[in-house]
Amino acid sequence: MIYKYLLEIKYRSFFSFLTWSFTMINCYYFKETLLYIFMKFSSESHKNNLFFFLTTDVAEVFTAYVELSYYLASQITTIFIGCQFFFFLSAGLYVFEYVYLKNIILTITICWIICIFILNNFIFPVSWSFFLEFQKYLSFQNLTFYFEVKLNEYLIFYKSIYYLCSLVFQAMVLFFIFLDLFKTNLLIIKKFRKFFYFFFFIFSTFLTPPEVVYQLAIGVCMITIYELIILCMIFQIELVNIKSTIN
């Protein structure tokens, strides 16, 4: 029996490696298109239609293409490994455990998709424009800075913001799991409400550029979602109590 499970793990690991290899090869084949898409995320490049990078090493372009392909292949393979892990455990789970784990994986996937959408359409363009504002501001002073983007530093900047946003959004998933585990005991949720408010503003500080307006907007949105979830939980508990009383 153990040999059967080990053999299944071996095959699933091999398929995961094949997925990563083929994805890596395909990403490198379309490397120019992928780099162009990543450049479009910059609001300043999108406005001025200036699509060029500064390179100072003869192998920098090749290294950047490999790093970009490796980054995309790793993200796609992570999703594939998560699905393989779920399918491997599903045979030994009860029905309610299967449904609960499936909902968690779906929630993580949805939050990941939302994270990518918000990152590419709001967070990264705003962050890019925020840091470029220093160059425009200093041009009115006696100091003048001319900014040219290095290819590897641009990719590093994007990946650092991506990993930070992913960490924040997955922390929100853990927060929702915590609410679901203690949904029958609202006193615990009320007790930790102040701590949640504090962490929401901490998350918004790391998630947004260093602008008070953006931090307050994201923090207030998180608090609003938190309160709405608590209200829904209260209504669900009341409905269950009413049904049990009627029966």
Tab-separated table of C-alpha atoms in Angstrom:
chain	number	residue	atom	x	y	z
A	1	MET	CA	0.000	0.000	0.000
A	2	ILE	CA	2.813	2.424	0.911
A	3	TYR	CA	4.627	1.525	-2.320
A	4	LYS	CA	1.484	2.450	-4.264
A	5	TYR	CA	1.362	5.906	-2.682
A	6	LEU	CA	5.081	6.447	-3.189
A	7	LEU	CA	4.711	5.470	-6.835
A	8	GLU	CA	1.861	7.942	-7.259
A	9	ILE	CA	3.944	10.693	-5.645
A	10	LYS	CA	6.783	9.821	-8.009
A	11	TYR	CA	4.561	10.118	-11.089
A	12	ARG	CA	2.953	13.348	-9.914
A	13	SER	CA	6.384	14.840	-9.202
A	14	PHE	CA	7.542	13.802	-12.666
A	15	PHE	CA	4.479	15.383	-14.279
A	16	SER	CA	5.093	18.562	-12.292
A	17	PHE	CA	8.669	18.670	-13.555
A	18	LEU	CA	7.467	18.161	-17.129
A	19	THR	CA	4.946	20.971	-16.657
A	20	TRP	CA	7.667	23.305	-15.445
A	21	SER	CA	10.026	22.311	-18.273
A	22	PHE	CA	7.502	22.778	-21.091
A	23	THR	CA	6.238	26.028	-19.575
A	24	MET	CA	9.803	27.300	-19.262
A	25	ILE	CA	10.531	26.454	-22.898
A	26	ASN	CA	7.320	28.084	-24.150
A	27	CYS	CA	7.878	31.216	-22.087
A	28	TYR	CA	11.395	31.563	-23.447
A	29	TYR	CA	10.133	31.038	-27.000
A	30	PHE	CA	7.719	33.972	-26.569
A	31	LYS	CA	10.172	36.001	-24.487
A	32	GLU	CA	9.907	39.199	-26.533
A	33	THR	CA	6.109	39.220	-26.323
A	34	LEU	CA	6.167	38.541	-22.593
A	35	LEU	CA	8.707	41.304	-22.011
A	36	TYR	CA	6.554	43.721	-24.001
A	37	ILE	CA	3.537	42.802	-21.855
A	38	PHE	CA	5.525	43.385	-18.672
A	39	MET	CA	6.667	46.744	-19.992
A	40	LYS	CA	3.057	47.789	-20.605
A	41	PHE	CA	2.407	47.486	-16.874
A	42	SER	CA	4.440	50.641	-16.426
A	43	SER	CA	2.065	53.572	-16.704
A	44	GLU	CA	4.878	55.920	-17.717
A	45	SER	CA	5.950	53.671	-20.599
A	46	HIS	CA	2.346	53.253	-21.634
A	47	LYS	CA	1.777	57.016	-21.809
A	48	ASN	CA	4.952	57.999	-23.555
A	49	ASN	CA	5.231	54.897	-25.746
A	50	LEU	CA	8.926	54.689	-24.879
A	51	PHE	CA	9.804	51.034	-24.878
A	52	PHE	CA	13.529	50.707	-24.272
A	53	PHE	CA	15.803	49.459	-21.513
A	54	LEU	CA	19.354	50.220	-20.509
A	55	THR	CA	21.750	47.260	-20.372
A	56	THR	CA	25.310	47.385	-19.073
A	57	ASP	CA	26.288	43.738	-19.486
A	58	VAL	CA	26.615	41.729	-22.674
A	59	ALA	CA	24.702	38.802	-21.125
A	60	GLU	CA	22.120	40.909	-19.286
A	61	VAL	CA	19.400	40.547	-21.914
A	62	PHE	CA	19.785	36.768	-22.037
A	63	THR	CA	19.801	36.561	-18.239
A	64	ALA	CA	16.693	38.719	-18.010
A	65	TYR	CA	14.856	36.520	-20.519
A	66	VAL	CA	15.784	33.405	-18.557
A	67	GLU	CA	14.725	34.973	-15.258
A	68	LEU	CA	11.409	36.104	-16.745
A	69	SER	CA	10.730	32.638	-18.167
A	70	TYR	CA	11.718	30.999	-14.880
A	71	TYR	CA	9.457	33.343	-12.927
A	72	LEU	CA	6.383	32.657	-15.078
A	73	ALA	CA	7.042	28.912	-15.252
A	74	SER	CA	7.407	28.713	-11.476
A	75	GLN	CA	4.116	30.530	-10.876
A	76	ILE	CA	2.189	28.304	-13.290
A	77	THR	CA	3.815	25.143	-11.922
A	78	THR	CA	2.898	26.167	-8.379
A	79	ILE	CA	-0.776	26.121	-9.356
A	80	PHE	CA	-0.318	22.729	-11.018
A	81	ILE	CA	1.402	21.322	-7.909
A	82	GLY	CA	-1.449	22.622	-5.742
A	83	CYS	CA	-3.971	20.790	-7.932
A	84	GLN	CA	-1.873	17.629	-7.805
A	85	PHE	CA	-1.697	17.866	-4.016
A	86	PHE	CA	-5.470	18.246	-3.820
A	87	PHE	CA	-6.132	15.272	-6.129
A	88	PHE	CA	-3.665	13.148	-4.169
A	89	LEU	CA	-5.401	13.833	-0.840
A	90	SER	CA	-8.978	13.773	-2.149
A	91	ALA	CA	-9.184	9.964	-2.218
A	92	GLY	CA	-8.658	9.722	1.546
A	93	LEU	CA	-10.897	12.585	2.682
A	94	TYR	CA	-14.433	12.592	3.975
A	95	VAL	CA	-17.022	14.453	1.957
A	96	PHE	CA	-17.055	17.537	4.195
A	97	GLU	CA	-13.234	17.565	4.286
A	98	TYR	CA	-13.131	17.303	0.488
A	99	VAL	CA	-15.570	20.191	0.075
A	100	TYR	CA	-13.772	22.336	2.674
A	101	LEU	CA	-10.323	21.783	1.126
A	102	LYS	CA	-11.743	22.406	-2.351
A	103	ASN	CA	-13.235	25.708	-1.215
A	104	ILE	CA	-9.910	26.745	0.320
A	105	ILE	CA	-8.012	25.996	-2.895
A	106	LEU	CA	-10.623	27.843	-4.964
A	107	THR	CA	-10.409	30.812	-2.608
A	108	ILE	CA	-6.607	30.865	-2.858
A	109	THR	CA	-6.805	30.705	-6.660
A	110	ILE	CA	-9.415	33.466	-6.872
A	111	CYS	CA	-7.401	35.688	-4.508
A	112	TRP	CA	-4.296	35.035	-6.609
A	113	ILE	CA	-6.124	36.073	-9.804
A	114	ILE	CA	-7.513	39.183	-8.099
A	115	CYS	CA	-4.013	39.959	-6.805
A	116	ILE	CA	-2.545	39.822	-10.322
A	117	PHE	CA	-5.338	41.978	-11.735
A	118	ILE	CA	-5.013	44.658	-9.029
A	119	LEU	CA	-1.222	44.541	-9.193
A	120	ASN	CA	-0.993	45.048	-12.948
A	121	ASN	CA	-3.774	47.621	-13.236
A	122	PHE	CA	-3.353	49.658	-10.056
A	123	ILE	CA	-0.527	48.904	-7.626
A	124	PHE	CA	2.425	48.585	-10.004
A	125	PRO	CA	1.502	51.555	-12.278
A	126	VAL	CA	0.851	53.753	-9.237
A	127	SER	CA	4.123	52.678	-7.597
A	128	TRP	CA	6.025	53.278	-10.815
A	129	SER	CA	4.548	56.747	-11.236
A	130	PHE	CA	5.133	57.583	-7.569
A	131	PHE	CA	8.869	56.926	-7.725
A	132	LEU	CA	9.208	58.743	-11.038
A	133	GLU	CA	7.612	61.834	-9.503
A	134	PHE	CA	10.877	62.518	-7.660
A	135	GLN	CA	12.631	62.995	-10.981
A	136	LYS	CA	9.973	65.444	-12.193
A	137	TYR	CA	9.984	67.340	-8.906
A	138	LEU	CA	13.752	67.729	-8.793
A	139	SER	CA	13.787	68.974	-12.389
A	140	PHE	CA	12.269	72.217	-11.103
A	141	GLN	CA	15.109	72.550	-8.587
A	142	ASN	CA	18.807	73.002	-9.197
A	143	LEU	CA	19.243	69.220	-9.323
A	144	THR	CA	18.310	67.251	-12.404
A	145	PHE	CA	18.042	63.476	-12.645
A	146	TYR	CA	17.535	61.548	-15.857
A	147	PHE	CA	16.088	58.106	-15.325
A	148	GLU	CA	16.732	55.204	-17.695
A	149	VAL	CA	15.363	51.804	-16.807
A	150	LYS	CA	17.749	48.878	-16.502
A	151	LEU	CA	16.185	45.665	-17.704
A	152	ASN	CA	17.119	43.450	-14.753
A	153	GLU	CA	16.226	46.110	-12.170
A	154	TYR	CA	12.801	46.593	-13.764
A	155	LEU	CA	12.063	42.875	-13.472
A	156	ILE	CA	13.365	42.764	-9.904
A	157	PHE	CA	11.150	45.698	-8.980
A	158	TYR	CA	8.085	44.030	-10.492
A	159	LYS	CA	8.757	40.663	-8.845
A	160	SER	CA	9.348	42.218	-5.430
A	161	ILE	CA	5.982	44.002	-5.584
A	162	TYR	CA	4.307	40.842	-6.886
A	163	TYR	CA	5.603	38.667	-4.040
A	164	LEU	CA	4.606	41.301	-1.501
A	165	CYS	CA	1.070	41.546	-2.904
A	166	SER	CA	0.753	37.756	-3.053
A	167	LEU	CA	1.816	37.510	0.576
A	168	VAL	CA	-0.777	40.073	1.623
A	169	PHE	CA	-3.608	38.467	-0.339
A	170	GLN	CA	-2.789	34.980	0.937
A	171	ALA	CA	-2.713	36.398	4.456
A	172	MET	CA	-6.259	37.569	3.764
A	173	VAL	CA	-7.140	33.962	2.889
A	174	LEU	CA	-5.787	32.840	6.256
A	175	PHE	CA	-7.872	35.551	7.837
A	176	PHE	CA	-11.038	34.236	6.155
A	177	ILE	CA	-10.184	30.698	7.303
A	178	PHE	CA	-9.823	32.015	10.840
A	179	LEU	CA	-13.248	33.646	10.619
A	180	ASP	CA	-14.773	30.430	9.316
A	181	LEU	CA	-13.251	28.342	12.119
A	182	PHE	CA	-14.566	30.681	14.818
A	183	LYS	CA	-17.843	31.648	13.178
A	184	THR	CA	-19.796	29.973	15.988
A	185	ASN	CA	-17.953	32.011	18.631
A	186	LEU	CA	-18.350	35.673	17.763
A	187	LEU	CA	-16.851	36.753	21.087
A	188	ILE	CA	-13.401	35.679	19.895
A	189	ILE	CA	-13.833	37.641	16.657
A	190	LYS	CA	-14.969	40.735	18.553
A	191	LYS	CA	-12.080	40.365	20.969
A	192	PHE	CA	-9.518	40.449	18.158
A	193	ARG	CA	-11.266	43.187	16.167
A	194	LYS	CA	-8.770	45.885	17.194
A	195	PHE	CA	-5.856	43.669	16.207
A	196	PHE	CA	-7.442	43.016	12.814
A	197	TYR	CA	-7.909	46.742	12.238
A	198	PHE	CA	-4.260	47.312	13.081
A	199	PHE	CA	-3.072	44.562	10.729
A	200	PHE	CA	-5.318	45.843	7.950
A	201	PHE	CA	-3.551	49.199	7.993
A	202	ILE	CA	-0.172	47.457	8.247
A	203	PHE	CA	-1.055	45.425	5.151
A	204	SER	CA	-2.246	48.508	3.308
A	205	THR	CA	1.056	50.226	4.167
A	206	PHE	CA	3.056	47.407	2.568
A	207	LEU	CA	0.607	46.975	-0.300
A	208	THR	CA	0.386	50.568	-1.529
A	209	PRO	CA	2.956	53.275	-2.304
A	210	PRO	CA	3.954	55.532	0.616
A	211	GLU	CA	0.907	57.782	0.168
A	212	VAL	CA	-1.497	58.309	3.069
A	213	VAL	CA	-4.519	58.522	0.754
A	214	TYR	CA	-3.886	55.115	-0.791
A	215	GLN	CA	-3.141	53.534	2.587
A	216	LEU	CA	-6.349	54.888	4.124
A	217	ALA	CA	-8.424	53.830	1.100
A	218	ILE	CA	-7.139	50.237	1.122
A	219	GLY	CA	-7.379	50.008	4.926
A	220	VAL	CA	-10.982	51.263	4.966
A	221	CYS	CA	-11.917	48.800	2.201
A	222	MET	CA	-10.454	45.895	4.189
A	223	ILE	CA	-12.308	46.976	7.335
A	224	THR	CA	-15.559	47.297	5.378
A	225	ILE	CA	-15.157	43.795	3.940
A	226	TYR	CA	-14.346	42.490	7.425
A	227	GLU	CA	-17.496	44.012	8.942
A	228	LEU	CA	-19.679	42.777	6.081
A	229	ILE	CA	-18.357	39.241	6.554
A	230	ILE	CA	-19.151	39.400	10.272
A	231	LEU	CA	-22.692	40.600	9.508
A	232	CYS	CA	-23.192	37.731	7.059
A	233	MET	CA	-21.945	35.279	9.676
A	234	ILE	CA	-24.362	36.708	12.260
A	235	PHE	CA	-27.276	36.377	9.844
A	236	GLN	CA	-26.292	32.787	9.039
A	237	ILE	CA	-26.123	31.893	12.736
A	238	GLU	CA	-29.497	33.498	13.372
A	239	LEU	CA	-31.053	31.626	10.457
A	240	VAL	CA	-29.688	28.340	11.771
A	241	ASN	CA	-31.069	29.081	15.229
A	242	ILE	CA	-34.478	30.000	13.805
A	243	LYS	CA	-34.621	26.793	11.743
A	244	SER	CA	-33.595	24.677	14.728
A	245	THR	CA	-36.267	26.378	16.878
A	246	ILE	CA	-38.965	25.777	14.270
A	247	ASN	CA	-38.023	22.137	13.903
